[in-house]
PDB file of C-alpha atoms and ligand atoms in Angstrom:
ATOM      1  CA  UNK A   1     100.764 189.308 191.625  1.00 46.00           C
ATOM      2  CA  UNK A   2      98.809 192.287 190.425  1.00 48.00           C
ATOM      3  CA  UNK A   3      96.688 191.631 187.337  1.00 51.00           C
ATOM      4  CA  UNK A   4      97.818 194.958 185.836  1.00 53.00           C
ATOM      5  CA  UNK A   5     101.520 194.098 185.999  1.00 51.00           C
ATOM      6  CA  UNK A   6     100.822 190.692 184.588  1.00 54.00           C
ATOM      7  CA  UNK A   7      98.927 192.070 181.643  1.00 53.00           C
ATOM      8  CA  UNK A   8     101.632 194.668 181.004  1.00 53.00           C
ATOM      9  CA  UNK A   9     104.386 192.043 181.065  1.00 63.00           C
ATOM     10  CA  UNK A  10     102.635 189.597 178.805  1.00 71.00           C
ATOM     11  CA  UNK A  11     101.369 192.380 176.553  1.00 74.00           C
ATOM     12  CA  UNK A  12     104.813 193.714 175.639  1.00 76.00           C
ATOM     13  CA  UNK A  13     106.103 190.180 175.183  1.00 80.00           C
ATOM     14  CA  UNK A  14     103.253 189.390 172.808  1.00 82.00           C
ATOM     15  CA  UNK A  15     104.152 192.441 170.755  1.00 82.00           C
ATOM     16  CA  UNK A  16     107.649 191.006 170.362  1.00 85.00           C
ATOM     17  CA  UNK A  17     106.191 187.690 169.187  1.00 92.00           C
ATOM     18  CA  UNK A  18     106.568 185.835 172.497  1.00 93.00           C
ATOM     19  CA  UNK A  19     103.387 184.331 173.900  1.00 92.00           C
ATOM     20  CA  UNK A  20     103.392 183.492 177.588  1.00 89.00           C
ATOM     21  CA  UNK A  21     101.089 180.550 178.026  1.00 86.00           C
ATOM     22  CA  UNK A  22     101.797 179.477 181.540  1.00 81.00           C
ATOM     23  CA  UNK A  23     102.695 181.969 184.283  1.00 82.00           C
ATOM     24  CA  UNK A  24     103.151 179.241 186.909  1.00 80.00           C
ATOM     25  CA  UNK A  25     105.846 177.497 184.897  1.00 76.00           C
ATOM     26  CA  UNK A  26     107.496 180.851 184.272  1.00 79.00           C
ATOM     27  CA  UNK A  27     107.821 181.258 188.046  1.00 78.00           C
ATOM     28  CA  UNK A  28     110.136 178.226 188.135  1.00 73.00           C
ATOM     29  CA  UNK A  29     112.279 179.462 185.281  1.00 77.00           C
ATOM     30  CA  UNK A  30     114.970 181.394 187.131  1.00 77.00           C
ATOM     31  CA  UNK A  31     118.437 181.987 185.690  1.00 88.00           C
ATOM     32  CA  UNK A  32     118.635 179.358 182.971  1.00 95.00           C
ATOM     33  CA  UNK A  33     122.101 177.753 182.708  1.00 96.00           C
ATOM     34  CA  UNK A  34     121.603 175.266 179.887  1.00 98.00           C
ATOM     35  CA  UNK A  35     119.353 175.366 176.860  1.00 98.00           C
ATOM     36  CA  UNK A  36     118.598 172.368 174.685  1.00 98.00           C
ATOM     37  CA  UNK A  37     117.166 172.422 171.164  1.00 98.00           C
ATOM     38  CA  UNK A  38     115.378 169.835 169.091  1.00 96.00           C
ATOM     39  CA  UNK A  39     116.854 169.697 165.569  1.00 94.00           C
ATOM     40  CA  UNK A  40     114.165 169.062 162.967  1.00 90.00           C
ATOM     41  CA  UNK A  41     111.725 171.949 162.775  1.00 92.00           C
ATOM     42  CA  UNK A  42     113.515 173.881 165.502  1.00 96.00           C
ATOM     43  CA  UNK A  43     117.127 174.494 164.421  1.00 97.00           C
ATOM     44  CA  UNK A  44     116.190 173.542 160.866  1.00 95.00           C
ATOM     45  CA  UNK A  45     113.242 174.826 158.881  1.00 92.00           C
ATOM     46  CA  UNK A  46     111.584 171.413 159.195  1.00 86.00           C
ATOM     47  CA  UNK A  47     110.589 171.280 155.549  1.00 89.00           C
ATOM     48  CA  UNK A  48     113.074 168.771 154.152  1.00 92.00           C
ATOM     49  CA  UNK A  49     113.237 167.874 150.490  1.00 94.00           C
ATOM     50  CA  UNK A  50     114.312 164.659 148.836  1.00 96.00           C
ATOM     51  CA  UNK A  51     117.924 165.243 147.831  1.00 92.00           C
ATOM     52  CA  UNK A  52     118.965 161.787 146.594  1.00 92.00           C
ATOM     53  CA  UNK A  53     117.532 158.368 145.865  1.00 94.00           C
ATOM     54  CA  UNK A  54     119.689 155.282 146.379  1.00 94.00           C
ATOM     55  CA  UNK A  55     117.869 152.240 144.999  1.00 95.00           C
ATOM     56  CA  UNK A  56     119.442 148.855 145.728  1.00 94.00           C
ATOM     57  CA  UNK A  57     120.730 146.776 142.809  1.00 92.00           C
ATOM     58  CA  UNK A  58     117.828 145.577 140.678  1.00 93.00           C
ATOM     59  CA  UNK A  59     115.426 148.226 142.033  1.00 95.00           C
ATOM     60  CA  UNK A  60     114.425 151.360 140.116  1.00 96.00           C
ATOM     61  CA  UNK A  61     114.294 154.814 141.685  1.00 96.00           C
ATOM     62  CA  UNK A  62     110.591 154.950 140.779  1.00 97.00           C
ATOM     63  CA  UNK A  63     109.858 151.691 142.639  1.00 97.00           C
ATOM     64  CA  UNK A  64     111.818 152.880 145.664  1.00 98.00           C
ATOM     65  CA  UNK A  65     109.798 156.118 145.815  1.00 98.00           C
ATOM     66  CA  UNK A  66     106.508 154.402 145.162  1.00 98.00           C
ATOM     67  CA  UNK A  67     106.900 151.881 148.033  1.00 98.00           C
ATOM     68  CA  UNK A  68     108.115 154.546 150.449  1.00 98.00           C
ATOM     69  CA  UNK A  69     105.282 156.927 149.519  1.00 98.00           C
ATOM     70  CA  UNK A  70     102.642 154.213 149.977  1.00 98.00           C
ATOM     71  CA  UNK A  71     103.638 153.881 153.628  1.00 98.00           C
ATOM     72  CA  UNK A  72     104.345 157.571 154.291  1.00 98.00           C
ATOM     73  CA  UNK A  73     100.675 158.348 153.509  1.00 97.00           C
ATOM     74  CA  UNK A  74     100.136 157.263 157.117  1.00 95.00           C
ATOM     75  CA  UNK A  75     102.554 159.782 158.646  1.00 93.00           C
ATOM     76  CA  UNK A  76     102.581 163.513 159.306  1.00 86.00           C
ATOM     77  CA  UNK A  77     106.332 163.597 159.879  1.00 88.00           C
ATOM     78  CA  UNK A  78     108.218 166.199 157.772  1.00 87.00           C
ATOM     79  CA  UNK A  79     110.037 163.260 156.125  1.00 93.00           C
ATOM     80  CA  UNK A  80     106.665 161.895 154.990  1.00 95.00           C
ATOM     81  CA  UNK A  81     105.678 165.251 153.482  1.00 94.00           C
ATOM     82  CA  UNK A  82     108.967 165.380 151.564  1.00 96.00           C
ATOM     83  CA  UNK A  83     108.673 161.857 150.162  1.00 98.00           C
ATOM     84  CA  UNK A  84     105.020 162.322 149.181  1.00 98.00           C
ATOM     85  CA  UNK A  85     105.763 165.673 147.538  1.00 97.00           C
ATOM     86  CA  UNK A  86     108.603 164.150 145.522  1.00 97.00           C
ATOM     87  CA  UNK A  87     106.515 161.140 144.436  1.00 97.00           C
ATOM     88  CA  UNK A  88     103.576 163.333 143.430  1.00 96.00           C
ATOM     89  CA  UNK A  89     105.825 165.942 141.811  1.00 95.00           C
ATOM     90  CA  UNK A  90     107.545 163.378 139.625  1.00 93.00           C
ATOM     91  CA  UNK A  91     104.355 161.555 138.706  1.00 95.00           C
ATOM     92  CA  UNK A  92     105.198 158.323 140.528  1.00 96.00           C
ATOM     93  CA  UNK A  93     102.065 156.218 141.031  1.00 94.00           C
ATOM     94  CA  UNK A  94     101.349 154.802 144.477  1.00 96.00           C
ATOM     95  CA  UNK A  95      98.364 153.590 146.489  1.00 97.00           C
ATOM     96  CA  UNK A  96      98.216 154.136 150.257  1.00 98.00           C
ATOM     97  CA  UNK A  97      99.437 151.039 152.077  1.00 98.00           C
ATOM     98  CA  UNK A  98      97.124 149.336 154.553  1.00 98.00           C
ATOM     99  CA  UNK A  99      97.644 148.618 158.225  1.00 98.00           C
ATOM    100  CA  UNK A 100     100.160 151.460 158.624  1.00 98.00           C
ATOM    101  CA  UNK A 101     101.864 151.647 162.004  1.00 97.00           C
ATOM    102  CA  UNK A 102     104.123 154.476 163.151  1.00 94.00           C
ATOM    103  CA  UNK A 103     106.946 153.914 165.606  1.00 92.00           C
ATOM    104  CA  UNK A 104     107.842 157.376 166.991  1.00 86.00           C
ATOM    105  CA  UNK A 105     111.476 158.342 166.461  1.00 86.00           C
ATOM    106  CA  UNK A 106     112.034 155.328 164.166  1.00 93.00           C
ATOM    107  CA  UNK A 107     109.711 155.113 161.204  1.00 96.00           C
ATOM    108  CA  UNK A 108     106.719 153.244 159.848  1.00 97.00           C
ATOM    109  CA  UNK A 109     105.510 149.919 158.557  1.00 98.00           C
ATOM    110  CA  UNK A 110     102.582 149.148 156.275  1.00 98.00           C
ATOM    111  CA  UNK A 111     101.266 146.457 153.960  1.00 98.00           C
ATOM    112  CA  UNK A 112     101.147 146.547 150.173  1.00 97.00           C
ATOM    113  CA  UNK A 113      99.132 143.442 149.507  1.00 96.00           C
ATOM    114  CA  UNK A 114     101.077 140.646 151.215  1.00 97.00           C
ATOM    115  CA  UNK A 115     104.325 142.615 151.312  1.00 97.00           C
ATOM    116  CA  UNK A 116     105.440 144.393 154.462  1.00 98.00           C
ATOM    117  CA  UNK A 117     107.078 147.744 153.730  1.00 98.00           C
ATOM    118  CA  UNK A 118     109.286 149.333 156.362  1.00 98.00           C
ATOM    119  CA  UNK A 119     110.582 152.922 156.139  1.00 98.00           C
ATOM    120  CA  UNK A 120     112.749 154.601 158.742  1.00 97.00           C
ATOM    121  CA  UNK A 121     116.115 154.984 160.426  1.00 94.00           C
ATOM    122  CA  UNK A 122     118.925 152.461 159.937  1.00 93.00           C
ATOM    123  CA  UNK A 123     118.380 151.441 163.539  1.00 92.00           C
ATOM    124  CA  UNK A 124     114.705 150.723 162.824  1.00 96.00           C
ATOM    125  CA  UNK A 125     115.578 148.370 159.942  1.00 97.00           C
ATOM    126  CA  UNK A 126     118.488 146.746 161.766  1.00 96.00           C
ATOM    127  CA  UNK A 127     116.161 145.978 164.685  1.00 96.00           C
ATOM    128  CA  UNK A 128     113.966 144.058 162.244  1.00 97.00           C
ATOM    129  CA  UNK A 129     117.003 142.056 161.144  1.00 97.00           C
ATOM    130  CA  UNK A 130     117.550 143.938 157.862  1.00 96.00           C
ATOM    131  CA  UNK A 131     121.172 144.616 156.951  1.00 94.00           C
ATOM    132  CA  UNK A 132     121.519 148.271 155.873  1.00 92.00           C
ATOM    133  CA  UNK A 133     125.285 148.047 155.294  1.00 88.00           C
ATOM    134  CA  UNK A 134     124.675 146.158 152.027  1.00 82.00           C
ATOM    135  CA  UNK A 135     123.780 149.364 150.219  1.00 83.00           C
ATOM    136  CA  UNK A 136     127.191 150.635 151.311  1.00 69.00           C
ATOM    137  CA  UNK A 137     128.945 151.024 147.988  1.00 69.00           C
ATOM    138  CA  UNK A 138     126.060 152.943 146.420  1.00 71.00           C
ATOM    139  CA  UNK A 139     125.642 155.513 149.106  1.00 81.00           C
ATOM    140  CA  UNK A 140     127.570 158.380 150.649  1.00 75.00           C
ATOM    141  CA  UNK A 141     126.997 157.728 154.349  1.00 69.00           C
ATOM    142  CA  UNK A 142     128.792 160.902 155.412  1.00 68.00           C
ATOM    143  CA  UNK A 143     126.798 163.238 153.179  1.00 71.00           C
ATOM    144  CA  UNK A 144     124.589 165.863 154.759  1.00 74.00           C
ATOM    145  CA  UNK A 145     120.992 164.938 155.306  1.00 83.00           C
ATOM    146  CA  UNK A 146     118.789 162.416 157.010  1.00 89.00           C
ATOM    147  CA  UNK A 147     118.474 158.955 155.509  1.00 92.00           C
ATOM    148  CA  UNK A 148     115.167 157.118 155.349  1.00 96.00           C
ATOM    149  CA  UNK A 149     115.831 153.434 154.632  1.00 96.00           C
ATOM    150  CA  UNK A 150     113.256 151.300 152.846  1.00 98.00           C
ATOM    151  CA  UNK A 151     112.723 147.525 152.971  1.00 98.00           C
ATOM    152  CA  UNK A 152     110.176 145.184 151.380  1.00 98.00           C
ATOM    153  CA  UNK A 153     109.734 142.214 153.694  1.00 97.00           C
ATOM    154  CA  UNK A 154     113.312 141.417 154.747  1.00 94.00           C
ATOM    155  CA  UNK A 155     114.912 142.860 151.616  1.00 96.00           C
ATOM    156  CA  UNK A 156     116.583 146.272 151.618  1.00 96.00           C
ATOM    157  CA  UNK A 157     115.330 148.144 148.541  1.00 96.00           C
ATOM    158  CA  UNK A 158     117.129 151.417 149.046  1.00 96.00           C
ATOM    159  CA  UNK A 159     117.481 154.674 150.921  1.00 96.00           C
ATOM    160  CA  UNK A 160     116.273 158.226 150.442  1.00 96.00           C
ATOM    161  CA  UNK A 161     118.332 161.228 151.476  1.00 94.00           C
ATOM    162  CA  UNK A 162     116.445 164.225 152.817  1.00 94.00           C
ATOM    163  CA  UNK A 163     118.027 167.638 153.105  1.00 91.00           C
ATOM    164  CA  UNK A 164     116.651 170.076 155.632  1.00 90.00           C
ATOM    165  CA  UNK A 165     118.110 173.572 155.687  1.00 91.00           C
ATOM    166  CA  UNK A 166     119.312 175.123 158.916  1.00 94.00           C
ATOM    167  CA  UNK A 167     117.343 178.254 159.825  1.00 96.00           C
ATOM    168  CA  UNK A 168     119.289 181.269 158.557  1.00 94.00           C
ATOM    169  CA  UNK A 169     119.312 183.018 161.963  1.00 97.00           C
ATOM    170  CA  UNK A 170     120.242 179.882 163.972  1.00 97.00           C
ATOM    171  CA  UNK A 171     123.933 180.681 164.217  1.00 97.00           C
ATOM    172  CA  UNK A 172     123.359 184.257 165.428  1.00 97.00           C
ATOM    173  CA  UNK A 173     120.812 183.149 168.010  1.00 98.00           C
ATOM    174  CA  UNK A 174     123.018 180.345 169.388  1.00 98.00           C
ATOM    175  CA  UNK A 175     126.043 182.662 169.435  1.00 98.00           C
ATOM    176  CA  UNK A 176     124.090 185.087 171.621  1.00 97.00           C
ATOM    177  CA  UNK A 177     123.202 182.291 174.059  1.00 98.00           C
ATOM    178  CA  UNK A 178     126.814 181.040 174.116  1.00 98.00           C
ATOM    179  CA  UNK A 179     127.974 184.625 174.732  1.00 97.00           C
ATOM    180  CA  UNK A 180     125.730 184.751 177.790  1.00 96.00           C
ATOM    181  CA  UNK A 181     127.567 181.718 179.150  1.00 97.00           C
ATOM    182  CA  UNK A 182     124.737 179.235 178.652  1.00 97.00           C
ATOM    183  CA  UNK A 183     125.468 175.660 177.701  1.00 98.00           C
ATOM    184  CA  UNK A 184     123.760 175.019 174.331  1.00 98.00           C
ATOM    185  CA  UNK A 185     122.806 171.455 173.415  1.00 98.00           C
ATOM    186  CA  UNK A 186     121.143 169.880 170.386  1.00 98.00           C
ATOM    187  CA  UNK A 187     119.020 166.758 171.003  1.00 97.00           C
ATOM    188  CA  UNK A 188     117.932 164.741 167.981  1.00 94.00           C
ATOM    189  CA  UNK A 189     116.639 161.397 166.850  1.00 90.00           C
ATOM    190  CA  UNK A 190     118.607 161.784 163.640  1.00 89.00           C
ATOM    191  CA  UNK A 191     121.889 160.037 162.878  1.00 87.00           C
ATOM    192  CA  UNK A 192     125.351 161.228 164.025  1.00 89.00           C
ATOM    193  CA  UNK A 193     126.552 162.510 160.633  1.00 87.00           C
ATOM    194  CA  UNK A 194     123.530 164.746 160.014  1.00 89.00           C
ATOM    195  CA  UNK A 195     123.423 165.834 163.634  1.00 93.00           C
ATOM    196  CA  UNK A 196     127.073 166.882 163.528  1.00 93.00           C
ATOM    197  CA  UNK A 197     126.634 168.802 160.267  1.00 91.00           C
ATOM    198  CA  UNK A 198     123.673 170.817 161.575  1.00 93.00           C
ATOM    199  CA  UNK A 199     124.999 171.164 165.134  1.00 96.00           C
ATOM    200  CA  UNK A 200     128.352 172.529 163.989  1.00 95.00           C
ATOM    201  CA  UNK A 201     126.708 175.001 161.621  1.00 95.00           C
ATOM    202  CA  UNK A 202     124.451 176.197 164.426  1.00 97.00           C
ATOM    203  CA  UNK A 203     127.381 176.447 166.861  1.00 97.00           C
ATOM    204  CA  UNK A 204     125.902 174.498 169.769  1.00 98.00           C
ATOM    205  CA  UNK A 205     128.389 173.396 172.417  1.00 96.00           C
ATOM    206  CA  UNK A 206     127.052 169.846 172.682  1.00 97.00           C
ATOM    207  CA  UNK A 207     125.399 167.429 170.217  1.00 97.00           C
ATOM    208  CA  UNK A 208     123.422 164.310 171.177  1.00 97.00           C
ATOM    209  CA  UNK A 209     122.144 162.181 168.290  1.00 95.00           C
ATOM    210  CA  UNK A 210     120.173 158.986 167.828  1.00 91.00           C
ATOM    211  CA  UNK A 211     117.813 159.727 170.709  1.00 93.00           C
ATOM    212  CA  UNK A 212     114.355 158.236 170.949  1.00 89.00           C
ATOM    213  CA  UNK A 213     111.630 160.566 172.285  1.00 86.00           C
ATOM    214  CA  UNK A 214     111.956 159.002 175.749  1.00 91.00           C
ATOM    215  CA  UNK A 215     115.714 159.522 175.622  1.00 94.00           C
ATOM    216  CA  UNK A 216     115.236 163.243 174.853  1.00 94.00           C
ATOM    217  CA  UNK A 217     113.158 163.417 178.014  1.00 95.00           C
ATOM    218  CA  UNK A 218     115.889 161.609 179.966  1.00 97.00           C
ATOM    219  CA  UNK A 219     118.447 164.087 178.612  1.00 97.00           C
ATOM    220  CA  UNK A 220     116.337 167.032 179.849  1.00 97.00           C
ATOM    221  CA  UNK A 221     115.895 165.414 183.267  1.00 97.00           C
ATOM    222  CA  UNK A 222     119.643 164.822 183.480  1.00 97.00           C
ATOM    223  CA  UNK A 223     120.366 168.444 182.484  1.00 97.00           C
ATOM    224  CA  UNK A 224     117.790 169.674 185.004  1.00 95.00           C
ATOM    225  CA  UNK A 225     119.535 167.658 187.663  1.00 95.00           C
ATOM    226  CA  UNK A 226     122.995 168.851 186.685  1.00 95.00           C
ATOM    227  CA  UNK A 227     122.012 172.538 186.516  1.00 95.00           C
ATOM    228  CA  UNK A 228     119.964 172.442 189.711  1.00 94.00           C
ATOM    229  CA  UNK A 229     116.748 172.892 187.752  1.00 92.00           C
ATOM    230  CA  UNK A 230     117.822 175.660 185.374  1.00 95.00           C
ATOM    231  CA  UNK A 231     117.353 174.108 181.951  1.00 96.00           C
ATOM    232  CA  UNK A 232     115.281 175.358 179.026  1.00 97.00           C
ATOM    233  CA  UNK A 233     114.171 173.267 176.065  1.00 97.00           C
ATOM    234  CA  UNK A 234     113.073 174.536 172.657  1.00 98.00           C
ATOM    235  CA  UNK A 235     111.060 172.146 170.478  1.00 96.00           C
ATOM    236  CA  UNK A 236     108.252 171.959 167.980  1.00 94.00           C
ATOM    237  CA  UNK A 237     107.089 168.375 167.600  1.00 88.00           C
ATOM    238  CA  UNK A 238     104.521 166.094 169.155  1.00 86.00           C
ATOM    239  CA  UNK A 239     107.515 164.031 170.276  1.00 87.00           C
ATOM    240  CA  UNK A 240     108.935 167.063 172.085  1.00 93.00           C
ATOM    241  CA  UNK A 241     105.939 167.604 174.380  1.00 94.00           C
ATOM    242  CA  UNK A 242     107.251 165.515 177.315  1.00 94.00           C
ATOM    243  CA  UNK A 243     110.644 167.272 177.221  1.00 95.00           C
ATOM    244  CA  UNK A 244     108.944 170.692 176.968  1.00 96.00           C
ATOM    245  CA  UNK A 245     106.893 169.895 180.057  1.00 94.00           C
ATOM    246  CA  UNK A 246     109.884 168.527 181.981  1.00 95.00           C
ATOM    247  CA  UNK A 247     112.202 171.489 181.308  1.00 95.00           C
ATOM    248  CA  UNK A 248     112.304 174.368 183.803  1.00 93.00           C
ATOM    249  CA  UNK A 249     111.333 176.532 180.847  1.00 95.00           C
ATOM    250  CA  UNK A 250     109.654 174.967 177.813  1.00 96.00           C
ATOM    251  CA  UNK A 251     109.666 177.081 174.650  1.00 97.00           C
ATOM    252  CA  UNK A 252     107.552 175.962 171.685  1.00 97.00           C
ATOM    253  CA  UNK A 253     108.688 176.978 168.223  1.00 96.00           C
ATOM    254  CA  UNK A 254     106.201 178.759 165.947  1.00 95.00           C
ATOM    255  CA  UNK A 255     104.399 176.497 163.521  1.00 91.00           C
ATOM    256  CA  UNK A 256     104.847 173.365 165.598  1.00 91.00           C
ATOM    257  CA  UNK A 257     102.409 170.777 166.931  1.00 90.00           C
ATOM    258  CA  UNK A 258      99.508 171.772 169.206  1.00 94.00           C
ATOM    259  CA  UNK A 259     100.800 169.332 171.822  1.00 94.00           C
ATOM    260  CA  UNK A 260     104.131 171.176 171.910  1.00 95.00           C
ATOM    261  CA  UNK A 261     102.428 174.529 172.498  1.00 95.00           C
ATOM    262  CA  UNK A 262     100.217 173.046 175.215  1.00 95.00           C
ATOM    263  CA  UNK A 263     103.236 171.652 177.055  1.00 95.00           C
ATOM    264  CA  UNK A 264     105.344 174.833 176.842  1.00 95.00           C
ATOM    265  CA  UNK A 265     105.349 177.884 179.117  1.00 94.00           C
ATOM    266  CA  UNK A 266     106.253 180.117 176.181  1.00 94.00           C
ATOM    267  CA  UNK A 267     105.328 179.908 172.496  1.00 95.00           C
ATOM    268  CA  UNK A 268     107.198 181.824 169.832  1.00 96.00           C
ATOM    269  CA  UNK A 269     104.772 183.364 167.368  1.00 95.00           C
ATOM    270  CA  UNK A 270     107.323 183.805 164.597  1.00 95.00           C
ATOM    271  CA  UNK A 271     109.733 181.045 163.524  1.00 93.00           C
ATOM    272  CA  UNK A 272     112.765 183.124 164.488  1.00 96.00           C
ATOM    273  CA  UNK A 273     115.351 181.614 166.844  1.00 97.00           C
ATOM    274  CA  UNK A 274     116.511 185.093 167.880  1.00 97.00           C
ATOM    275  CA  UNK A 275     113.302 185.193 169.914  1.00 96.00           C
ATOM    276  CA  UNK A 276     114.813 182.510 172.184  1.00 96.00           C
ATOM    277  CA  UNK A 277     117.296 184.815 173.997  1.00 95.00           C
ATOM    278  CA  UNK A 278     114.513 187.425 173.997  1.00 93.00           C
ATOM    279  CA  UNK A 279     112.178 184.877 175.610  1.00 92.00           C
ATOM    280  CA  UNK A 280     114.693 184.230 178.410  1.00 91.00           C
ATOM    281  CA  UNK A 281     114.728 188.001 179.056  1.00 89.00           C
ATOM    282  CA  UNK A 282     110.943 188.152 178.992  1.00 85.00           C
ATOM    283  CA  UNK A 283     110.690 185.253 181.460  1.00 83.00           C
ATOM    284  CA  UNK A 284     113.070 187.011 183.859  1.00 83.00           C
ATOM    285  CA  UNK A 285     111.358 190.388 183.442  1.00 82.00           C
ATOM    286  CA  UNK A 286     107.820 189.052 183.826  1.00 77.00           C
ATOM    287  CA  UNK A 287     108.814 187.244 186.993  1.00 72.00           C
ATOM    288  CA  UNK A 288     110.282 190.423 188.475  1.00 74.00           C
ATOM    289  CA  UNK A 289     107.145 192.350 187.554  1.00 71.00           C
ATOM    290  CA  UNK A 290     104.670 189.936 189.105  1.00 64.00           C
ATOM    291  CA  UNK A 291     106.567 189.548 192.382  1.00 60.00           C
TER     292      UNK A 291
HETATM  293  P1  ADP B   1     114.150 164.610 165.160  1.00 63.32           P
HETATM  294  O1  ADP B   1     114.601 164.325 166.546  1.00 63.32           O
HETATM  295  O2  ADP B   1     115.280 165.052 164.280  1.00 63.32           O
HETATM  296  O3  ADP B   1     112.981 165.591 165.121  1.00 63.32           O
HETATM  297  P2  ADP B   1     112.552 162.113 164.923  1.00 63.32           P
HETATM  298  O4  ADP B   1     112.746 161.701 166.341  1.00 63.32           O
HETATM  299  O5  ADP B   1     111.191 162.554 164.531  1.00 63.32           O
HETATM  300  O6  ADP B   1     113.662 163.210 164.470  1.00 63.32           O
HETATM  301  O7  ADP B   1     112.963 160.885 163.949  1.00 63.32           O
HETATM  302  C1  ADP B   1     114.195 160.233 164.107  1.00 63.32           C
HETATM  303  C2  ADP B   1     114.542 159.401 162.880  1.00 63.32           C
HETATM  304  O8  ADP B   1     113.561 158.368 162.683  1.00 63.32           O
HETATM  305  C3  ADP B   1     114.538 160.186 161.570  1.00 63.32           C
HETATM  306  O9  ADP B   1     115.766 160.830 161.331  1.00 63.32           O
HETATM  307  C4  ADP B   1     114.235 159.076 160.537  1.00 63.32           C
HETATM  308  O10 ADP B   1     115.406 158.363 160.216  1.00 63.32           O
HETATM  309  C5  ADP B   1     113.295 158.159 161.302  1.00 63.32           C
HETATM  310  N1  ADP B   1     111.871 158.476 161.031  1.00 63.32           N
HETATM  311  C6  ADP B   1     110.963 158.985 161.897  1.00 63.32           C
HETATM  312  N2  ADP B   1     109.757 159.140 161.310  1.00 63.32           N
HETATM  313  C7  ADP B   1     109.902 158.754 160.008  1.00 63.32           C
HETATM  314  C8  ADP B   1     109.030 158.706 158.858  1.00 63.32           C
HETATM  315  N3  ADP B   1     107.749 159.082 158.886  1.00 63.32           N
HETATM  316  N4  ADP B   1     109.569 158.238 157.699  1.00 63.32           N
HETATM  317  C9  ADP B   1     110.852 157.846 157.610  1.00 63.32           C
HETATM  318  N5  ADP B   1     111.710 157.891 158.656  1.00 63.32           N
HETATM  319  C10 ADP B   1     111.260 158.325 159.834  1.00 63.32           C
HETATM  320 MG1   MG B   2     111.248 168.626 165.644  1.00 63.32          MG
END
């Protein structure tokens, strides 16, 4: 590898908004056959907003928001930002809960006085023995958007629907990858209904929902195995770091977590998914240049 060629290759890539962080990893990234995407923050803008509040019978929307916000003060998840913004924006009073614990890919718990508040996926509440089906008649389970369920001790107090917009260029970018004959896959911790809505809009060939962070990693390992080590993964979150490191080519989305950038061979400097096919080209070109 001549230093000059290396600088030239990475220099032109940088101009296009593609930062090559790790030349060694790039060396492994020959003809990619499958490319997997995280959903939240990668295929979507990652700045969800509260779209609906579904308080349980006997609970007010204000109380639902206030309890959820108290616990979300302990989280940096985009869902937490959305709930806190809505509570603050509508003047709902809340005090940060104490003893807040985050369970990655599931949600959070915290204490408000003697009361244990739990916020997260349906699975997270069900695992604690809380029946989420009881809200059934009040809620449109097939609507678009992620649901954050809220319980006080063992009582379900409601759910909050969050809507996160798909990135406007997602469909074009995925279409280009499909056109090249790559298998495109979306991996997400979110529920089936939301995953299907976003995945179909984006045009990915395969959708896998309800995955815990460790299961995303397993999915990448399985894809690596099946493609003979020719899988790329695009992600932005702290949770995505292991999958980014395990992929033949890890691509970190602009604006994501430091840990994601550190684990990826390539970082996109603009949040534009059309840079993903460009990054595959850059990886191939840089490799040719440095050989
Ligand atoms: P994704 O794979 O879409 O980036 P995550 O793995 O971060 O999603 O989260 C999976 C699910 O866990 C979310 O859809 C949500 O239901 C729940 N969850 C995770 N963190 C939180 C949080 N801070 N507040 C409420 N729910 C959460
Ligand atoms: Mg994400």
